[in-house]
CSV table of C-alpha atoms in Angstrom, one decimal:
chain,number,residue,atom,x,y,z
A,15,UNK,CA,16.0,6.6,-13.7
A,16,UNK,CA,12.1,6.3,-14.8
A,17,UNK,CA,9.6,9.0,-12.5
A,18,UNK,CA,8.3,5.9,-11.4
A,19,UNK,CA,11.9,4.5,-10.0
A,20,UNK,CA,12.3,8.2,-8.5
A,21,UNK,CA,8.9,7.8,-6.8
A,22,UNK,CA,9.5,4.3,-4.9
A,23,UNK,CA,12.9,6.3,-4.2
A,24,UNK,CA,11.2,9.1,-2.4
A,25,UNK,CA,8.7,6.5,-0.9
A,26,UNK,CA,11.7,4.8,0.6
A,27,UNK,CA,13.2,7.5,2.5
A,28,UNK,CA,9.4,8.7,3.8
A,29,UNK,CA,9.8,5.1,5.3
A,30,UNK,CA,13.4,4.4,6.2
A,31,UNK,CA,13.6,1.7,3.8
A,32,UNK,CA,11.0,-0.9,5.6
A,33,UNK,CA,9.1,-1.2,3.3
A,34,UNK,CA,10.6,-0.6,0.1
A,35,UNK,CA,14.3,-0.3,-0.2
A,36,UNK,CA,15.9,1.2,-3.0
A,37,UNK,CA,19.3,-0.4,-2.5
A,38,UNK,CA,18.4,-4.0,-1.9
A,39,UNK,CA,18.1,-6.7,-4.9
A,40,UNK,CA,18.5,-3.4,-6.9
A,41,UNK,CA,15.6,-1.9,-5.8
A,42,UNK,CA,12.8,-3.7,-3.9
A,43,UNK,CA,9.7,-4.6,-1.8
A,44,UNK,CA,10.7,-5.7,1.6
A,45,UNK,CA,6.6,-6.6,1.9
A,46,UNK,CA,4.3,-8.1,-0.2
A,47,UNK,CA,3.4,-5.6,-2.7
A,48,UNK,CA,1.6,-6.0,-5.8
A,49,UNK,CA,0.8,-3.3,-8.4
A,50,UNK,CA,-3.4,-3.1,-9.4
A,51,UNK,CA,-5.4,-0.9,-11.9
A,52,UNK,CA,-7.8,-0.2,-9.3
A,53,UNK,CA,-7.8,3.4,-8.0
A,54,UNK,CA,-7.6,3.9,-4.1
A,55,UNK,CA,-11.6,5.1,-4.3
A,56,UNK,CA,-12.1,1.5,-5.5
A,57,UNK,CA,-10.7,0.0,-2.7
A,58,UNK,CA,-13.1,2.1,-0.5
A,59,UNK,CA,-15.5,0.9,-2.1
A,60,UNK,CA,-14.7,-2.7,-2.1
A,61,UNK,CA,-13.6,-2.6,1.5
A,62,UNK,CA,-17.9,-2.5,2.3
A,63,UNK,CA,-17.9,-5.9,1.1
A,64,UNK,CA,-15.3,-7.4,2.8
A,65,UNK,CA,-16.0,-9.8,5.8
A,66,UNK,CA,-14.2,-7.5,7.8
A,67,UNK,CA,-12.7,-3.8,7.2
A,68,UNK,CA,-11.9,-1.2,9.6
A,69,UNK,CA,-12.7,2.4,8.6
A,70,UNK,CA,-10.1,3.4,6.1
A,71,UNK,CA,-7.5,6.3,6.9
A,72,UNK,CA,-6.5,8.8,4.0
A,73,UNK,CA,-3.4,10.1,4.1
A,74,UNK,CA,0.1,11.7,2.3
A,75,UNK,CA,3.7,10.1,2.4
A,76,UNK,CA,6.4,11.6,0.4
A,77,UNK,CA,3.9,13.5,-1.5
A,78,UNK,CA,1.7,10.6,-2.4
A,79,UNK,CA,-1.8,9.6,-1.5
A,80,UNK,CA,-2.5,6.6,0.2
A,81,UNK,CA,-5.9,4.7,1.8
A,82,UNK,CA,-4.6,2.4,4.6
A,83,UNK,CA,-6.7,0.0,6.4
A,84,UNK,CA,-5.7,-1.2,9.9
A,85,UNK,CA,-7.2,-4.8,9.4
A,86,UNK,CA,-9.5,-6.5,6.2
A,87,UNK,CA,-10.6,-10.1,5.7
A,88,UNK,CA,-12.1,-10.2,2.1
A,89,UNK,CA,-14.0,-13.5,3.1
A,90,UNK,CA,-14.8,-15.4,6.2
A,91,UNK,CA,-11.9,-17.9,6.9
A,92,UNK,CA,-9.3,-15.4,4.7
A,93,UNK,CA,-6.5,-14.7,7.5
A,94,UNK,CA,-6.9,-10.9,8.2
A,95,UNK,CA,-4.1,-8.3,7.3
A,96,UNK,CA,-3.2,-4.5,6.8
A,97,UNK,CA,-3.6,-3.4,3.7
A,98,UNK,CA,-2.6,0.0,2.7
A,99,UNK,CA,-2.9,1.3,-1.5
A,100,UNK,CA,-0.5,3.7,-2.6
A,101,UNK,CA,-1.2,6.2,-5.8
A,102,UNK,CA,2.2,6.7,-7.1
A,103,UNK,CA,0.1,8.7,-10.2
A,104,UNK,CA,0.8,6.9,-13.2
A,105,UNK,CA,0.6,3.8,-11.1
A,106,UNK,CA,-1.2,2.5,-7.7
A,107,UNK,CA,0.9,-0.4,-5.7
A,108,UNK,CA,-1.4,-2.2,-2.8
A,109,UNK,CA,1.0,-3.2,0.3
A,110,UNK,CA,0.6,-5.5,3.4
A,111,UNK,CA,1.3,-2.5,5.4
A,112,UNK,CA,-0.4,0.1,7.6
A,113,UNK,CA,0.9,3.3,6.3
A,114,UNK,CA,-0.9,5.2,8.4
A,115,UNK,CA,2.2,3.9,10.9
A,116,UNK,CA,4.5,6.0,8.7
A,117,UNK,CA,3.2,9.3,9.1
């Protein structure tokens, strides 16, 4: 199993398999998850030019750092959504979830 595979693995159990769930479809997202290149700093950043953002929350789950935002709307008229960005270290997954819920 790749470290990656082992990370969403460990990520699962921290969440009890909402979110990500290693078993299902052999091994998926139960959310809309996408993977980016941005880092979670970028996010921050681009958050300040959103139509809407509340205050980002840093945190750890399963030994990973994350930036979870409670609500964003990139642009007016976008429908609004949690948003949380995950830095699994060789790779960074962006979720429509509130992780900050999770720990």
């Amino acid at each position: 199993m790749s470290d990656f595979k082992n990370n969403l693995a460990a990520f699962a159990q921290a969440t009890d398999n909402q979110l990500y769930d290693v078993a299902w479809n052999n091994g998926d997202w139960m959310i809309e998850a996408v993977e980016t290149q941005e880092s979670i700093d970028d996010f921050v950043a681009a958050s300040r030019n959103y139509a809407e953002a509340t205050n980002p929350v840093h945190g750890i789950i399963a030994g990973f750092p994350f930036v979870a935002f409670r609500k964003i709307q990139v642009r007016r008229g976008d429908q609004r959504r949690e948003l949380s960005v995950i830095d699994f270290g060789d790779r960074r997954v962006a979720i429509d979830a509130n992780l900050d819920h999770y720990v």
